[in-house]
Coordinates of N, CA and C and ligand atoms in Angstrom, one line a residue:
X1 N 1.0 -1.2 0.5 CA 0.3 0.0 0.0 C 0.5 1.8 -0.2
X2 N 0.5 2.7 -0.6 CA 1.6 3.4 -1.0 C 0.5 4.4 0.2
X3 N 1.5 4.8 1.6 CA 1.0 5.5 2.5 C 0.1 6.9 2.1
X4 N 0.6 7.1 1.0 CA 1.1 8.6 0.5 C 0.0 9.4 -0.8
X5 N -0.6 10.4 -0.3 CA -1.3 10.8 -1.3 C -0.2 11.4 -2.7
X6 N -0.2 10.9 -3.8 CA 0.3 12.0 -5.1 C 1.0 12.8 -5.1
X7 N -0.5 13.7 -3.9 CA -0.4 15.3 -4.3 C 0.6 15.9 -3.2
X8 N 1.3 14.8 -2.9 CA 1.9 15.5 -1.5 C 3.4 16.0 -1.8
X9 N 4.1 17.0 -0.9 CA 5.5 17.2 -1.7 C 6.6 16.9 -1.2
X10 N 7.9 16.6 -1.3 CA 8.8 15.4 -0.6 C 8.7 15.8 1.3
X11 N 9.5 17.0 1.8 CA 9.1 17.2 2.6 C 7.9 16.5 3.7
X12 N 6.9 17.2 3.1 CA 5.8 16.5 3.9 C 6.0 13.7 3.8
X13 N 6.1 14.0 3.1 CA 6.6 12.5 2.2 C 7.8 12.0 3.3
X14 N 8.8 12.4 3.1 CA 9.4 12.2 4.1 C 9.2 12.2 5.6
X15 N 8.2 13.1 6.4 CA 8.6 14.0 7.5 C 7.9 11.9 7.7
X16 N 6.2 11.6 6.6 CA 5.0 10.9 7.4 C 6.6 9.6 7.3
X17 N 7.5 9.4 5.9 CA 8.3 8.0 6.1 C 9.0 7.9 7.2
X18 N 8.8 9.1 8.1 CA 9.6 8.4 9.4 C 8.7 8.4 10.7
X19 N 7.7 8.6 10.3 CA 6.2 9.0 11.2 C 6.5 7.7 11.5
X20 N 6.2 6.6 9.4 CA 5.4 5.1 9.4 C 7.0 4.3 10.6
X21 N 8.3 4.7 10.8 CA 9.7 4.0 11.0 C 9.5 4.3 12.6
X22 N 9.3 5.0 13.1 CA 9.5 5.8 14.4 C 9.0 3.8 15.5
X23 N 10.0 4.0 16.9 CA 10.3 2.9 17.6 C 9.8 3.9 18.8
X24 N 9.9 4.7 18.9 CA 10.7 5.4 20.1 C 9.3 4.9 21.2
X25 N 8.4 4.7 21.3 CA 7.4 4.3 22.5 C 7.3 3.3 22.8
X26 N 8.5 2.7 23.7 CA 8.4 1.0 23.3 C 7.1 0.5 24.4
X27 N 6.2 1.2 25.1 CA 5.0 0.3 25.6 C 3.7 0.8 23.7
X28 N 3.6 1.4 23.2 CA 3.2 1.6 21.8 C 3.7 1.1 20.9
X29 N 4.7 0.5 20.7 CA 4.9 0.0 20.0 C 4.5 -2.1 20.2
X30 N 4.9 -1.9 21.8 CA 4.6 -3.1 22.2 C 3.0 -3.6 21.4
X31 N 2.2 -2.8 21.8 CA 0.8 -2.5 22.1 C 0.2 -2.9 20.6
X32 N 0.8 -1.8 19.6 CA 0.1 -2.3 18.1 C 0.4 -2.4 18.0
X33 N 2.0 -4.1 17.6 CA 1.8 -4.9 17.8 C 1.0 -6.4 18.3
X34 N 1.5 -6.0 19.1 CA 0.2 -7.4 19.6 C -0.9 -7.1 19.4
X35 N -2.3 -6.2 19.2 CA -2.6 -5.8 19.2 C -2.4 -6.1 17.3
X36 N -2.1 -6.5 16.0 CA -2.3 -6.5 14.9 C -2.0 -7.7 14.8
X37 N -0.9 -8.9 15.6 CA -0.9 -9.8 16.0 C -2.0 -10.8 16.0
X38 N -2.9 -10.4 17.2 CA -3.4 -11.2 18.3 C -5.5 -10.5 17.2
X39 N -5.3 -9.7 17.0 CA -6.5 -8.7 16.3 C -7.6 -9.8 16.4
X40 N -8.9 -8.3 15.8 CA -9.8 -8.9 16.5 C -10.9 -10.0 15.3
X41 N -11.9 -10.8 16.3 CA -12.7 -12.1 14.9 C -12.9 -11.4 14.2
X42 N -13.0 -10.5 13.7 CA -14.4 -9.9 12.9 C -13.5 -9.4 12.0
X43 N -12.1 -9.1 12.1 CA -11.0 -9.0 11.5 C -10.2 -10.1 11.4
X44 N -10.1 -10.8 11.2 CA -8.8 -12.0 11.3 C -8.7 -12.3 9.8
X45 N -9.1 -11.9 8.5 CA -8.5 -11.9 8.1 C -7.7 -10.8 6.8
X46 N -7.6 -10.0 8.3 CA -7.0 -8.6 7.8 C -5.8 -9.1 8.6
X47 N -4.8 -8.3 7.5 CA -3.2 -8.0 7.8 C -2.9 -7.3 8.1
X48 N -2.8 -6.7 9.8 CA -3.4 -5.2 10.1 C -1.8 -4.8 9.9
X49 N -2.6 -3.1 9.7 CA -0.5 -2.8 10.0 C 0.3 -2.3 11.1
X50 N -0.6 -2.1 11.9 CA 0.3 -1.9 13.2 C 1.3 -1.5 13.4
X51 N 1.7 -0.3 12.7 CA 3.0 0.8 12.6 C 2.1 2.2 12.6
X52 N 3.2 3.2 13.4 CA 2.3 4.8 13.3 C 1.2 5.1 12.0
X53 N 0.5 5.2 12.0 CA -0.3 5.6 11.5 C 0.0 6.9 10.0
X54 N 0.6 7.4 9.4 CA 1.0 9.2 8.5 C -0.2 9.6 9.1
X55 N -0.4 11.3 8.4 CA -1.4 11.3 8.4 C -2.0 11.6 6.8
X56 N -3.0 12.2 6.3 CA -3.9 12.3 5.4 C -4.3 13.0 4.9
X57 N -4.8 13.4 3.6 CA -5.9 14.4 3.2 C -4.9 15.1 2.2
X58 N -5.0 16.4 1.9 CA -4.2 16.9 1.0 C -4.0 18.3 1.3
X59 N -2.6 18.3 0.4 CA -0.8 19.1 1.4 C -1.2 20.0 1.6
X60 N -2.7 21.2 0.0 CA -3.2 22.8 0.3 C -4.0 22.7 1.0
X61 N -4.4 22.2 2.2 CA -6.0 22.3 2.3 C -5.8 23.4 3.2
X62 N -7.0 23.8 3.6 CA -7.0 25.4 4.5 C -7.8 24.4 5.3
X63 N -8.0 23.6 5.9 CA -8.5 22.7 7.1 C -7.3 21.5 7.2
X64 N -7.2 21.8 8.6 CA -6.5 21.0 8.9 C -7.3 20.5 10.7
X65 N -7.3 19.2 10.4 CA -7.9 18.3 11.7 C -6.7 17.7 12.5
X66 N -7.4 17.7 14.1 CA -5.7 17.0 15.0 C -6.8 16.2 15.4
X67 N -6.3 15.5 15.7 CA -7.7 13.8 15.9 C -6.5 13.8 17.2
X68 N -6.6 12.3 18.0 CA -6.0 11.7 18.9 C -4.8 10.9 18.1
X69 N -5.5 10.1 18.6 CA -4.4 8.6 18.2 C -4.7 7.8 16.9
X70 N -4.1 7.0 16.3 CA -5.0 5.9 16.0 C -5.9 4.4 17.8
X71 N -7.0 3.8 16.6 CA -7.8 3.3 17.0 C -6.6 1.9 16.3
X72 N -7.4 1.1 17.6 CA -7.0 -0.5 17.7 C -6.5 -1.1 16.7
X73 N -8.1 -1.3 16.8 CA -8.7 -1.8 15.6 C -9.2 -1.0 14.0
X74 N -9.1 0.1 14.8 CA -9.4 1.1 12.6 C -8.6 1.0 13.1
X75 N -7.1 2.4 12.7 CA -6.3 2.7 11.9 C -5.5 1.8 12.0
X76 N -4.9 1.2 13.2 CA -3.7 0.5 13.7 C -3.9 -0.9 12.5
X77 N -5.4 -1.0 12.8 CA -5.6 -2.1 11.8 C -5.2 -1.4 9.7
X78 N -6.3 -0.1 9.7 CA -5.9 0.1 8.1 C -4.6 0.8 8.2
X79 N -4.3 1.4 8.5 CA -3.0 2.3 7.9 C -3.7 3.4 7.4
X80 N -4.5 3.7 8.0 CA -5.1 5.4 7.4 C -5.9 5.9 8.8
X81 N -5.8 7.2 9.2 CA -6.2 8.0 10.2 C -7.4 8.0 9.8
X82 N -8.2 7.2 10.7 CA -9.9 7.5 11.2 C -10.4 6.7 10.4
X83 N -9.1 5.4 9.3 CA -10.2 4.2 8.8 C -10.3 3.1 9.0
X84 N -12.6 2.4 9.5 CA -12.8 1.3 10.1 C -12.8 1.5 10.7
X85 N -13.2 2.3 11.7 CA -13.7 2.0 12.7 C -15.2 3.1 12.3
X86 N -15.7 3.4 13.7 CA -17.3 4.5 14.2 C -16.1 5.4 14.0
X87 N -15.9 5.8 14.8 CA -15.5 7.2 14.3 C -15.5 7.9 13.2
X88 N -15.0 7.0 12.8 CA -14.4 7.4 11.1 C -15.2 7.5 10.2
X89 N -16.5 6.5 10.1 CA -17.5 6.8 10.0 C -18.5 7.8 10.7
X90 N -18.5 8.4 10.8 CA -18.5 9.6 11.7 C -18.2 10.6 11.1
X91 N -16.8 11.0 11.5 CA -16.3 11.7 10.8 C -16.3 11.9 9.4
X92 N -15.9 10.8 8.5 CA -15.3 11.6 7.0 C -17.1 11.6 5.6
X93 N -18.3 10.7 7.0 CA -19.4 11.6 7.3 C -19.8 13.1 6.8
X94 N -19.1 13.0 7.9 CA -20.1 14.9 8.0 C -18.6 15.5 7.1
X95 N -17.6 15.2 6.6 CA -16.2 15.1 5.6 C -17.4 15.8 4.0
X96 N -17.8 14.2 4.5 CA -18.3 14.2 3.0 C -19.9 15.3 2.9
X97 N -20.2 15.9 3.6 CA -21.5 16.2 3.3 C -21.2 17.8 3.3
X98 N -20.2 17.9 3.6 CA -19.9 19.3 3.7 C -18.4 19.5 2.4
X99 N -18.6 19.1 2.0 CA -17.4 18.7 0.7 C -16.5 19.0 0.9
X100 N -16.0 18.1 2.2 CA -14.1 18.4 2.1 C -13.9 16.9 1.7
X101 N -15.0 15.9 1.2 CA -14.5 14.2 1.1 C -15.5 14.6 -0.1
X102 N -14.7 12.5 -0.9 CA -15.6 12.2 -1.9 C -16.5 11.6 -1.7
X103 N -16.4 10.7 -0.8 CA -17.6 10.0 -0.8 C -17.9 10.1 0.9
X104 N -18.9 9.0 1.8 CA -18.8 9.7 3.2 C -17.7 8.0 4.0
X105 N -17.3 7.6 2.8 CA -17.3 6.3 3.7 C -15.6 5.7 3.7
X106 N -15.2 4.9 4.4 CA -14.1 5.1 5.1 C -13.4 3.4 5.6
X107 N -13.8 2.4 4.7 CA -13.1 0.3 5.3 C -12.0 1.0 4.6
X108 N -10.9 1.5 3.8 CA -9.7 0.6 3.9 C -9.0 1.9 2.8
X109 N -7.4 1.3 3.8 CA -6.7 2.9 2.9 C -6.9 2.5 1.5
X110 N -7.6 1.6 0.6 CA -7.1 1.4 -0.9 C -8.9 2.2 -1.7
X111 N -10.6 2.5 -0.4 CA -11.5 2.1 -0.8 C -12.1 3.6 -1.5
X112 N -10.9 4.7 -2.5 CA -10.6 5.4 -2.5 C -11.1 7.1 -2.0
X113 N -11.3 7.3 -0.8 CA -11.7 8.6 0.0 C -10.8 9.2 -0.5
X114 N -10.9 10.3 -0.7 CA -10.0 11.7 -1.2 C -10.6 12.7 -0.6
X115 N -9.5 13.5 0.5 CA -10.2 14.3 1.1 C -9.8 16.0 -0.3
X116 N -10.3 16.6 0.1 CA -10.0 17.7 -1.1 C -10.6 19.2 0.0
X117 N -9.1 19.9 0.4 CA -9.1 20.9 1.1 C -9.1 21.0 2.7
X118 N -8.2 20.0 3.1 CA -8.7 19.0 4.0 C -7.5 18.1 4.4
X119 N -7.3 18.6 5.8 CA -5.5 17.5 6.0 C -6.1 16.8 7.1
X120 N -5.7 16.0 8.0 CA -5.5 14.7 9.5 C -4.6 14.7 10.5
X121 N -4.5 15.6 10.9 CA -3.3 14.3 11.7 C -3.2 14.3 12.6
X122 N -2.6 13.8 13.7 CA -2.5 13.3 15.3 C -1.6 13.8 16.0
X123 N -1.7 13.6 17.1 CA -0.2 14.0 18.1 C 0.2 12.9 18.5
X124 N -0.7 12.0 18.0 CA 0.6 10.4 18.8 C -0.4 10.0 18.1
X125 N 0.8 9.0 16.9 CA 0.9 8.3 15.4 C 0.7 7.2 16.0
X126 N 0.6 6.5 17.4 CA 0.9 5.1 17.8 C -1.0 5.0 18.3
X127 N -1.5 3.8 18.3 CA -2.4 2.9 18.6 C -2.1 3.1 20.4
X128 N -2.8 3.4 21.4 CA -2.6 3.1 22.4 C -3.1 3.0 23.3
X129 N -2.8 2.1 24.4 CA -4.4 0.8 25.1 C -5.2 1.8 25.5
X130 N -5.9 1.4 26.1 CA -7.5 2.2 26.2 C -7.6 3.3 25.7
X131 N -7.3 3.5 24.3 CA -7.1 5.0 23.2 C -6.5 5.6 24.5
X132 N -5.5 5.8 25.6 CA -4.6 6.6 26.7 C -3.4 7.1 26.5
X133 N -2.5 7.5 25.7 CA -1.4 7.4 25.4 C -0.7 8.7 27.5
X134 N -0.1 8.4 27.6 CA 0.9 8.8 28.5 C 0.9 10.2 28.5
X135 N 1.6 10.7 29.1 CA 1.9 12.1 28.6 C 3.2 12.3 27.9
X136 N 3.8 11.1 28.4 CA 6.1 11.1 27.6 C 5.4 10.6 26.4
X137 N 4.6 10.2 26.3 CA 4.0 9.6 24.5 C 3.5 10.6 23.9
X138 N 3.0 11.5 24.4 CA 2.1 12.4 23.6 C 3.5 13.5 23.2
X139 N 4.4 14.1 24.2 CA 5.5 14.8 24.6 C 7.1 13.9 23.1
X140 N 6.9 12.6 23.0 CA 8.0 12.0 22.5 C 7.2 11.9 20.8
X141 N 6.5 12.1 20.7 CA 5.5 11.9 19.2 C 5.4 13.5 18.6
X142 N 5.8 14.5 20.0 CA 5.6 16.3 19.1 C 5.7 16.5 18.6
X143 N 6.8 16.0 18.5 CA 7.9 17.2 17.2 C 7.6 16.6 15.5
X144 N 7.6 15.1 15.5 CA 5.9 14.9 14.5 C 5.2 16.0 14.3
X145 N 4.5 16.3 14.4 CA 3.0 16.9 14.4 C 3.8 18.8 14.5
X146 N 4.9 19.0 15.0 CA 5.1 20.7 14.7 C 6.1 20.7 13.4
X147 N 6.5 19.8 13.1 CA 7.3 19.9 12.0 C 6.0 19.7 11.0
X148 N 4.8 19.0 10.7 CA 4.6 19.0 10.0 C 3.4 20.2 10.0
X149 N 3.2 20.4 11.2 CA 2.3 22.1 11.2 C 3.1 22.9 10.3
X150 N 5.0 23.2 10.3 CA 5.1 24.5 10.1 C 5.0 24.5 8.4
X151 N 4.5 23.1 7.8 CA 5.0 22.4 5.7 C 3.6 22.9 5.8
X152 N 2.7 22.9 6.4 CA 0.9 22.7 5.5 C 0.3 24.7 5.8
X153 N 1.2 24.9 5.1 CA 1.3 26.7 4.9 C -0.2 26.9 4.7
X154 N -0.9 26.6 4.2 CA -2.2 27.4 3.7 C -3.4 27.5 4.7
X155 N -3.1 26.8 5.5 CA -4.3 26.2 6.5 C -4.8 27.3 6.8
X156 N -6.6 27.1 7.4 CA -6.9 28.8 7.7 C -8.2 28.5 8.9
X157 N -8.0 27.4 8.9 CA -9.1 27.0 10.3 C -8.3 25.5 10.7
X158 N -8.0 24.9 12.0 CA -8.2 24.2 12.3 C -9.0 23.5 13.5
X159 N -9.6 22.2 13.2 CA -10.5 22.1 14.1 C -9.2 20.8 15.3
X160 N -10.0 21.3 16.3 CA -9.3 19.6 16.8 C -10.4 19.3 18.0
X161 N -10.2 18.4 17.4 CA -10.9 16.7 17.4 C -10.8 16.5 19.2
X162 N -10.9 17.2 20.3 CA -10.5 17.0 21.2 C -9.3 18.2 22.1
X163 N -9.2 17.6 23.3 CA -8.4 18.7 24.3 C -7.1 17.7 24.3
X164 N -7.2 17.5 24.1 CA -5.7 16.9 24.2 C -5.0 17.3 22.3
X165 N -5.6 17.8 21.3 CA -4.9 17.9 19.9 C -5.4 19.4 20.3
X166 N -5.9 20.1 20.8 CA -6.9 21.3 21.4 C -5.3 21.9 21.9
X167 N -4.2 21.0 22.9 CA -3.7 21.4 23.4 C -2.1 21.8 22.9
X168 N -2.3 20.9 22.7 CA -0.5 20.4 21.0 C -0.4 21.3 20.7
X169 N -2.0 21.5 20.0 CA -1.6 22.5 18.6 C -1.2 24.2 19.4
X170 N -1.9 24.3 20.7 CA -0.9 25.6 21.3 C 0.2 25.5 21.4
X171 N 0.4 24.7 22.1 CA 1.8 24.5 22.5 C 3.1 24.7 21.4
X172 N 2.4 24.0 20.1 CA 3.2 25.1 18.9 C 3.3 26.1 19.2
X173 N 2.1 26.6 19.8 CA 2.1 28.1 18.9 C 3.3 28.8 19.9
X174 N 3.2 27.9 21.0 CA 3.3 28.8 22.5 C 5.4 28.5 22.0
X175 N 5.4 27.1 21.8 CA 7.7 27.2 21.3 C 7.5 27.9 20.1
X176 N 6.4 28.5 19.4 CA 7.1 29.3 17.6 C 7.3 30.7 18.7
X177 N 6.6 31.0 19.7 CA 6.4 32.5 20.4 C 5.4 33.2 19.9
X178 N 4.7 32.3 19.3 CA 3.2 33.5 18.4 C 2.2 33.8 20.1
X179 N 2.0 32.6 20.8 CA 1.4 32.7 21.8 C 2.2 33.0 22.5
X180 N 1.7 33.4 24.0 CA 2.3 33.7 25.6 C 2.2 32.7 26.4
X181 N 0.5 33.0 26.4 CA 0.0 31.8 27.6 C -1.1 31.1 26.7
X182 N -1.5 30.1 27.0 CA -2.6 28.6 26.6 C -3.5 28.6 27.2
X183 N -3.2 30.3 29.2 CA -5.0 29.8 29.3 C -5.4 30.6 28.9
X184 N -5.3 31.5 28.2 CA -6.5 32.6 27.4 C -7.6 31.3 26.1
X185 N -7.1 30.9 26.1 CA -7.7 29.7 25.2 C -8.3 28.7 26.0
X186 N -10.0 28.4 25.9 CA -10.5 27.1 26.2 C -10.6 26.5 25.6
X187 N -10.8 25.2 26.0 CA -11.3 24.0 25.0 C -13.0 24.2 24.7
X188 N -13.9 24.0 24.2 CA -15.6 24.1 23.8 C -15.7 23.7 22.2
X189 N -16.8 22.3 22.7 CA -17.0 22.4 20.9 C -18.0 23.3 20.2
X190 N -17.2 24.0 19.3 CA -18.2 25.3 18.9 C -17.2 26.2 19.1
X191 N -16.1 26.1 20.2 CA -15.7 27.3 20.6 C -14.2 28.3 19.6
X192 N -14.9 29.1 18.6 CA -13.6 29.5 17.3 C -12.9 31.0 18.4
X193 N -11.3 30.9 18.6 CA -10.1 31.7 19.1 C -9.6 31.6 17.6
X194 N -9.3 33.1 18.0 CA -8.6 34.1 16.9 C -7.3 34.0 17.6
X195 N -6.0 33.1 17.8 CA -5.2 32.7 18.0 C -4.4 34.2 18.2
X196 N -3.9 34.8 16.9 CA -3.2 35.5 16.3 C -3.0 36.0 15.1
X197 N -3.1 37.3 14.9 CA -3.5 37.6 14.1 C -2.6 37.7 12.9
X198 N -3.2 37.1 11.3 CA -3.1 36.1 10.0 C -2.6 35.0 10.8
X199 N -3.4 34.8 11.5 CA -2.9 33.1 12.1 C -3.8 32.3 11.2
X200 N -3.9 31.2 11.7 CA -5.1 30.0 11.5 C -6.0 30.5 12.7
X201 N -7.5 30.1 12.3 CA -8.5 29.8 13.0 C -8.5 28.7 14.5
X202 N -8.4 28.8 15.4 CA -8.6 27.5 16.0 C -9.6 26.8 16.9
X203 N -10.3 25.6 15.9 CA -12.1 25.7 16.7 C -11.8 24.1 17.9
X204 N -12.4 24.4 19.1 CA -12.3 23.2 19.8 C -13.6 22.5 18.5
X205 N -13.6 21.4 19.0 CA -14.0 20.2 18.8 C -14.4 18.9 19.2
X206 N -15.8 18.0 20.0 CA -16.2 17.0 21.0 C -15.3 15.6 19.6
X207 N -14.1 15.3 19.9 CA -13.7 14.0 19.3 C -15.1 12.8 18.9
X208 N -15.5 13.0 18.3 CA -16.1 11.4 17.6 C -15.9 10.5 17.7
X209 N -15.7 10.4 19.2 CA -15.4 8.5 20.2 C -16.7 8.1 19.4
X210 N -16.8 7.0 20.2 CA -18.3 6.0 20.9 C -18.8 6.3 21.5
X211 N -17.7 7.0 23.2 CA -18.3 6.9 24.0 C -18.7 8.8 24.1
X212 N -18.3 9.2 22.8 CA -19.4 11.0 22.9 C -20.7 10.0 21.4
X213 N -20.6 9.9 20.9 CA -21.1 9.4 20.2 C -22.4 8.3 20.6
X214 N -21.7 7.6 21.1 CA -23.6 6.5 21.4 C -24.3 7.3 22.3
X215 N -23.4 8.7 23.2 CA -24.4 9.2 24.7 C -24.6 9.9 24.2
X216 N -25.1 10.6 22.9 CA -25.2 11.9 22.0 C -24.5 13.3 22.2
X217 N -23.7 13.6 23.3 CA -22.7 14.4 23.4 C -22.7 15.1 21.6
X218 N -21.6 14.4 21.2 CA -22.5 14.9 19.5 C -22.5 13.5 18.8
X219 N -23.4 14.7 18.1 CA -24.3 14.0 16.9 C -24.2 13.6 16.0
X220 N -24.8 13.2 15.1 CA -24.2 13.6 13.4 C -24.3 14.9 13.0
X221 N -24.8 15.4 13.3 CA -25.7 17.0 13.1 C -24.9 17.7 13.2
X222 N -24.1 18.0 14.9 CA -23.1 18.7 15.2 C -22.2 18.8 14.9
X223 N -21.5 17.5 14.0 CA -20.1 17.6 13.5 C -20.5 17.6 12.3
X224 N -21.5 17.5 11.7 CA -21.9 17.9 9.7 C -22.0 19.3 10.5
X225 N -22.6 20.1 12.0 CA -22.5 21.7 11.5 C -21.4 22.2 11.9
X226 N -20.7 21.8 12.5 CA -19.5 22.2 12.4 C -18.9 22.2 11.4
X227 N -18.3 21.4 11.3 CA -17.9 21.3 9.5 C -17.9 22.8 8.2
X228 N -19.3 22.7 8.7 CA -20.0 24.1 7.6 C -19.5 24.6 7.6
X229 N -19.2 25.1 9.9 CA -19.2 26.4 9.9 C -17.7 26.6 9.9
X230 N -16.7 25.7 9.4 CA -15.7 25.8 9.0 C -15.3 26.0 7.6
X231 N -15.9 25.5 7.3 CA -16.0 26.0 5.2 C -16.5 27.9 5.7
X232 N -17.6 28.2 6.2 CA -17.8 29.1 6.3 C -16.4 30.4 6.7
X233 N -16.0 30.2 8.2 CA -15.1 30.5 8.7 C -13.6 30.6 7.6
X234 N -13.3 29.8 6.5 CA -12.9 29.3 5.6 C -12.5 30.2 4.4
X235 N -13.5 30.2 3.9 CA -13.9 31.8 2.9 C -14.2 32.9 3.5
X236 N -14.6 33.2 4.9 CA -13.9 34.9 5.3 C -12.5 35.0 5.9
X237 N -12.2 34.0 6.5 CA -10.3 34.9 6.0 C -10.2 34.9 5.3
X238 N -10.1 34.0 4.5 CA -9.9 34.2 3.1 C -9.8 35.4 2.5
X239 N -11.3 35.9 2.2 CA -11.8 36.9 1.7 C -10.3 38.2 2.1
X240 N -11.1 38.2 3.7 CA -10.1 38.7 4.2 C -8.8 39.3 4.6
X241 N -7.8 38.7 3.8 CA -6.4 38.0 3.8 C -6.0 38.9 2.0
X242 N -7.6 38.4 1.2 CA -7.1 39.6 -0.2 C -7.5 40.8 -0.2
X243 N -8.3 41.2 1.0 CA -8.9 43.0 1.1 C -7.6 43.4 1.6
X244 N -7.0 42.5 3.1 CA -6.1 43.2 3.7 C -4.3 43.3 3.0
X245 N -4.2 41.7 2.3 CA -3.2 41.7 2.1 C -2.3 40.4 3.6
X246 N -3.0 40.3 4.8 CA -2.5 39.5 5.8 C -3.2 38.0 5.6
Ligands
SF4_1 S1 3.3 7.7 19.7 FE1 4.5 8.7 18.4 S2 7.5 8.8 19.1 FE2 6.3 7.5 19.9 S3 6.7 5.6 18.4 FE3 5.0 6.5 17.9 S4 5.8 7.4 16.0 FE4 7.0 7.6 17.2

């Protein structure tokens, strides 16, 4: 399987090749490989990916989605972000309905799904036990995210799926000395922050985890409406840049 979109420039391909080969977190390496070897019964005929999961999408995207980490039997199985589990079903349907994806289904890395004007990344690239990376693992993986954020130059809106993605994006801005403190920015579903003049807007969004979607904390309509709003903000920001030159 070719994990990279043909549209990707070399620096992004090189970075994500490094991601795929990474073995920095012993606990996550052991877990992702154990899951890949033991498998879930329903997927016993699959050859699991069982490695760090590269980013996915349009390198010229104006919408950047920052998730959390791959799911053990989702992206850790298929090798593509949010692919092969209910979170992905939820996410990609919303992206399809708002024009960021060419189809609502995401079953395997070869299913024909293409993102347009959207790019998906994550602060942690290996599936963690109980979907919970520890702080050291988040720290280990952060350089990949930081390097990627520096390469994605057209982004106008960043949608953080959950508090960890939200915080990691702000830490990146802090390290770049773009924001002084994170305290002014509170995570909330639909909350939009202008972190700095001329930079992308930051939007909070509940993660489409099964826990959130099965309890109704996040509904399909809420997610679709959020991406529709992201699209509207992208167009507004573009118009503002054209007007002011910033
Ligand atoms: S979580 Fe990130 S840093 Fe840790 S092993 Fe996976 S890719 Fe490497």
